[in-house]
């Protein structure tokens, strides 16, 4: 947030809102004029079904992640910063482009499947304002598909991360 001074942040993959809430609290504490658009289907991805199936609670045939997300946002008083956008990541990127929104920071934490991740990186990289950043999560050996797609992204763009912290890497758009 400090590095990109965002007015618009897009989070790709919000799950139950922990990362968005963390960013919203920083924004509020710094009294920044910024909104976080949270893109997710809230249906549960393959990685949820495969690795955390016990966390999936069905509500009228749908996982209840959206309700948990909204409840968490409200409980943390972040509804004036966080805007949910219930759509798949690629469709949302198209709508965001069509609307003319130009984010300064994108946080990618969507699908962890090889092929899906590179599509998200490419679709959202094109949207970022020059000087803005793309923060990629789960860049670790625990998510081999993310790592392989991350390597492909770096080869395609010729970029290297400007920051690596834990399982997160930051790319800045020239």
PDB file of N, CA, C and O in Angstrom, residues 114 117-118 121 139 144-161 169 171:
ATOM      1  N   UNK A 114      -2.411 -24.524 -11.672  1.00  0.00           N
ATOM      2  CA  UNK A 114      -1.569 -24.134 -12.797  1.00  0.00           C
ATOM      3  C   UNK A 114      -2.455 -23.864 -14.013  1.00  0.00           C
ATOM      4  O   UNK A 114      -3.378 -24.595 -14.303  1.00  0.00           O
ATOM      5  N   UNK A 117      -3.723 -19.518 -12.606  1.00  0.00           N
ATOM      6  CA  UNK A 117      -2.942 -18.436 -12.013  1.00  0.00           C
ATOM      7  C   UNK A 117      -2.337 -17.537 -13.086  1.00  0.00           C
ATOM      8  O   UNK A 117      -2.420 -16.310 -12.976  1.00  0.00           O
ATOM      9  N   UNK A 118      -1.753 -18.112 -14.124  1.00  0.00           N
ATOM     10  CA  UNK A 118      -1.147 -17.291 -15.184  1.00  0.00           C
ATOM     11  C   UNK A 118      -2.215 -16.477 -15.907  1.00  0.00           C
ATOM     12  O   UNK A 118      -1.976 -15.333 -16.295  1.00  0.00           O
ATOM     13  N   UNK A 121      -2.801 -13.544 -13.618  1.00  0.00           N
ATOM     14  CA  UNK A 121      -1.677 -12.607 -13.688  1.00  0.00           C
ATOM     15  C   UNK A 121      -1.752 -11.774 -14.962  1.00  0.00           C
ATOM     16  O   UNK A 121      -1.621 -10.546 -14.926  1.00  0.00           O
ATOM     17  N   UNK A 139       3.151 -17.821  -3.197  1.00  0.00           N
ATOM     18  CA  UNK A 139       4.307 -18.064  -4.052  1.00  0.00           C
ATOM     19  C   UNK A 139       5.257 -18.956  -3.255  1.00  0.00           C
ATOM     20  O   UNK A 139       6.223 -18.499  -2.661  1.00  0.00           O
ATOM     21  N   UNK A 144       2.652 -25.522  -6.108  1.00  0.00           N
ATOM     22  CA  UNK A 144       3.526 -25.699  -7.281  1.00  0.00           C
ATOM     23  C   UNK A 144       2.963 -25.021  -8.532  1.00  0.00           C
ATOM     24  O   UNK A 144       3.715 -24.470  -9.322  1.00  0.00           O
ATOM     25  N   UNK A 145       1.643 -25.072  -8.718  1.00  0.00           N
ATOM     26  CA  UNK A 145       1.038 -24.434  -9.884  1.00  0.00           C
ATOM     27  C   UNK A 145       1.250 -22.932  -9.884  1.00  0.00           C
ATOM     28  O   UNK A 145       1.508 -22.328 -10.927  1.00  0.00           O
ATOM     29  N   UNK A 146       1.166 -22.318  -8.708  1.00  0.00           N
ATOM     30  CA  UNK A 146       1.401 -20.873  -8.584  1.00  0.00           C
ATOM     31  C   UNK A 146       2.847 -20.569  -8.951  1.00  0.00           C
ATOM     32  O   UNK A 146       3.123 -19.618  -9.705  1.00  0.00           O
ATOM     33  N   UNK A 147       3.773 -21.354  -8.434  1.00  0.00           N
ATOM     34  CA  UNK A 147       5.195 -21.131  -8.743  1.00  0.00           C
ATOM     35  C   UNK A 147       5.490 -21.284 -10.231  1.00  0.00           C
ATOM     36  O   UNK A 147       6.184 -20.445 -10.822  1.00  0.00           O
ATOM     37  N   UNK A 148       4.987 -22.346 -10.846  1.00  0.00           N
ATOM     38  CA  UNK A 148       5.240 -22.555 -12.280  1.00  0.00           C
ATOM     39  C   UNK A 148       4.627 -21.432 -13.119  1.00  0.00           C
ATOM     40  O   UNK A 148       5.267 -20.915 -14.037  1.00  0.00           O
ATOM     41  N   UNK A 149       3.408 -21.034 -12.787  1.00  0.00           N
ATOM     42  CA  UNK A 149       2.789 -19.933 -13.515  1.00  0.00           C
ATOM     43  C   UNK A 149       3.508 -18.614 -13.233  1.00  0.00           C
ATOM     44  O   UNK A 149       3.619 -17.761 -14.111  1.00  0.00           O
ATOM     45  N   UNK A 150       4.018 -18.452 -12.030  1.00  0.00           N
ATOM     46  CA  UNK A 150       4.795 -17.253 -11.707  1.00  0.00           C
ATOM     47  C   UNK A 150       6.066 -17.172 -12.537  1.00  0.00           C
ATOM     48  O   UNK A 150       6.432 -16.100 -13.031  1.00  0.00           O
ATOM     49  N   UNK A 151       6.732 -18.301 -12.704  1.00  0.00           N
ATOM     50  CA  UNK A 151       7.928 -18.343 -13.559  1.00  0.00           C
ATOM     51  C   UNK A 151       7.576 -17.990 -15.001  1.00  0.00           C
ATOM     52  O   UNK A 151       8.303 -17.240 -15.654  1.00  0.00           O
ATOM     53  N   UNK A 152       6.459 -18.527 -15.496  1.00  0.00           N
ATOM     54  CA  UNK A 152       6.012 -18.200 -16.857  1.00  0.00           C
ATOM     55  C   UNK A 152       5.721 -16.708 -16.995  1.00  0.00           C
ATOM     56  O   UNK A 152       6.070 -16.088 -17.993  1.00  0.00           O
ATOM     57  N   UNK A 153       5.065 -16.144 -15.985  1.00  0.00           N
ATOM     58  CA  UNK A 153       4.745 -14.720 -16.011  1.00  0.00           C
ATOM     59  C   UNK A 153       6.028 -13.879 -16.080  1.00  0.00           C
ATOM     60  O   UNK A 153       6.121 -12.937 -16.865  1.00  0.00           O
ATOM     61  N   UNK A 154       7.009 -14.240 -15.278  1.00  0.00           N
ATOM     62  CA  UNK A 154       8.275 -13.491 -15.286  1.00  0.00           C
ATOM     63  C   UNK A 154       8.981 -13.637 -16.630  1.00  0.00           C
ATOM     64  O   UNK A 154       9.562 -12.673 -17.130  1.00  0.00           O
ATOM     65  N   UNK A 155       8.947 -14.815 -17.227  1.00  0.00           N
ATOM     66  CA  UNK A 155       9.557 -15.005 -18.546  1.00  0.00           C
ATOM     67  C   UNK A 155       8.844 -14.178 -19.604  1.00  0.00           C
ATOM     68  O   UNK A 155       9.489 -13.550 -20.442  1.00  0.00           O
ATOM     69  N   UNK A 156       7.518 -14.145 -19.569  1.00  0.00           N
ATOM     70  CA  UNK A 156       6.737 -13.384 -20.544  1.00  0.00           C
ATOM     71  C   UNK A 156       6.986 -11.890 -20.439  1.00  0.00           C
ATOM     72  O   UNK A 156       7.066 -11.196 -21.440  1.00  0.00           O
ATOM     73  N   UNK A 157       7.069 -11.394 -19.220  1.00  0.00           N
ATOM     74  CA  UNK A 157       7.161  -9.948 -19.000  1.00  0.00           C
ATOM     75  C   UNK A 157       8.591  -9.451 -18.839  1.00  0.00           C
ATOM     76  O   UNK A 157       8.831  -8.254 -18.965  1.00  0.00           O
ATOM     77  N   UNK A 158       9.508 -10.347 -18.524  1.00  0.00           N
ATOM     78  CA  UNK A 158      10.877  -9.925 -18.244  1.00  0.00           C
ATOM     79  C   UNK A 158      11.024  -9.256 -16.886  1.00  0.00           C
ATOM     80  O   UNK A 158      12.049  -8.652 -16.593  1.00  0.00           O
ATOM     81  N   UNK A 159      10.003  -9.371 -16.050  1.00  0.00           N
ATOM     82  CA  UNK A 159      10.012  -8.726 -14.734  1.00  0.00           C
ATOM     83  C   UNK A 159      10.595  -9.632 -13.667  1.00  0.00           C
ATOM     84  O   UNK A 159      10.561 -10.856 -13.781  1.00  0.00           O
ATOM     85  N   UNK A 160      11.090  -9.011 -12.635  1.00  0.00           N
ATOM     86  CA  UNK A 160      11.500  -9.684 -11.408  1.00  0.00           C
ATOM     87  C   UNK A 160      10.773  -8.996 -10.260  1.00  0.00           C
ATOM     88  O   UNK A 160      10.497  -7.796 -10.328  1.00  0.00           O
ATOM     89  N   UNK A 161      10.456  -9.736  -9.204  1.00  0.00           N
ATOM     90  CA  UNK A 161       9.793  -9.098  -8.063  1.00  0.00           C
ATOM     91  C   UNK A 161      10.677  -8.006  -7.453  1.00  0.00           C
ATOM     92  O   UNK A 161      11.886  -8.146  -7.387  1.00  0.00           O
ATOM     93  N   UNK A 169       4.923 -11.924  -3.339  1.00  0.00           N
ATOM     94  CA  UNK A 169       5.876 -11.208  -4.178  1.00  0.00           C
ATOM     95  C   UNK A 169       5.158 -10.009  -4.796  1.00  0.00           C
ATOM     96  O   UNK A 169       3.958 -10.066  -5.094  1.00  0.00           O
ATOM     97  N   UNK A 171       5.286  -7.131  -7.891  1.00  0.00           N
ATOM     98  CA  UNK A 171       5.808  -6.638  -9.170  1.00  0.00           C
ATOM     99  C   UNK A 171       5.299  -5.212  -9.356  1.00  0.00           C
ATOM    100  O   UNK A 171       4.143  -4.929  -9.046  1.00  0.00           O
TER     101      UNK A 171
END
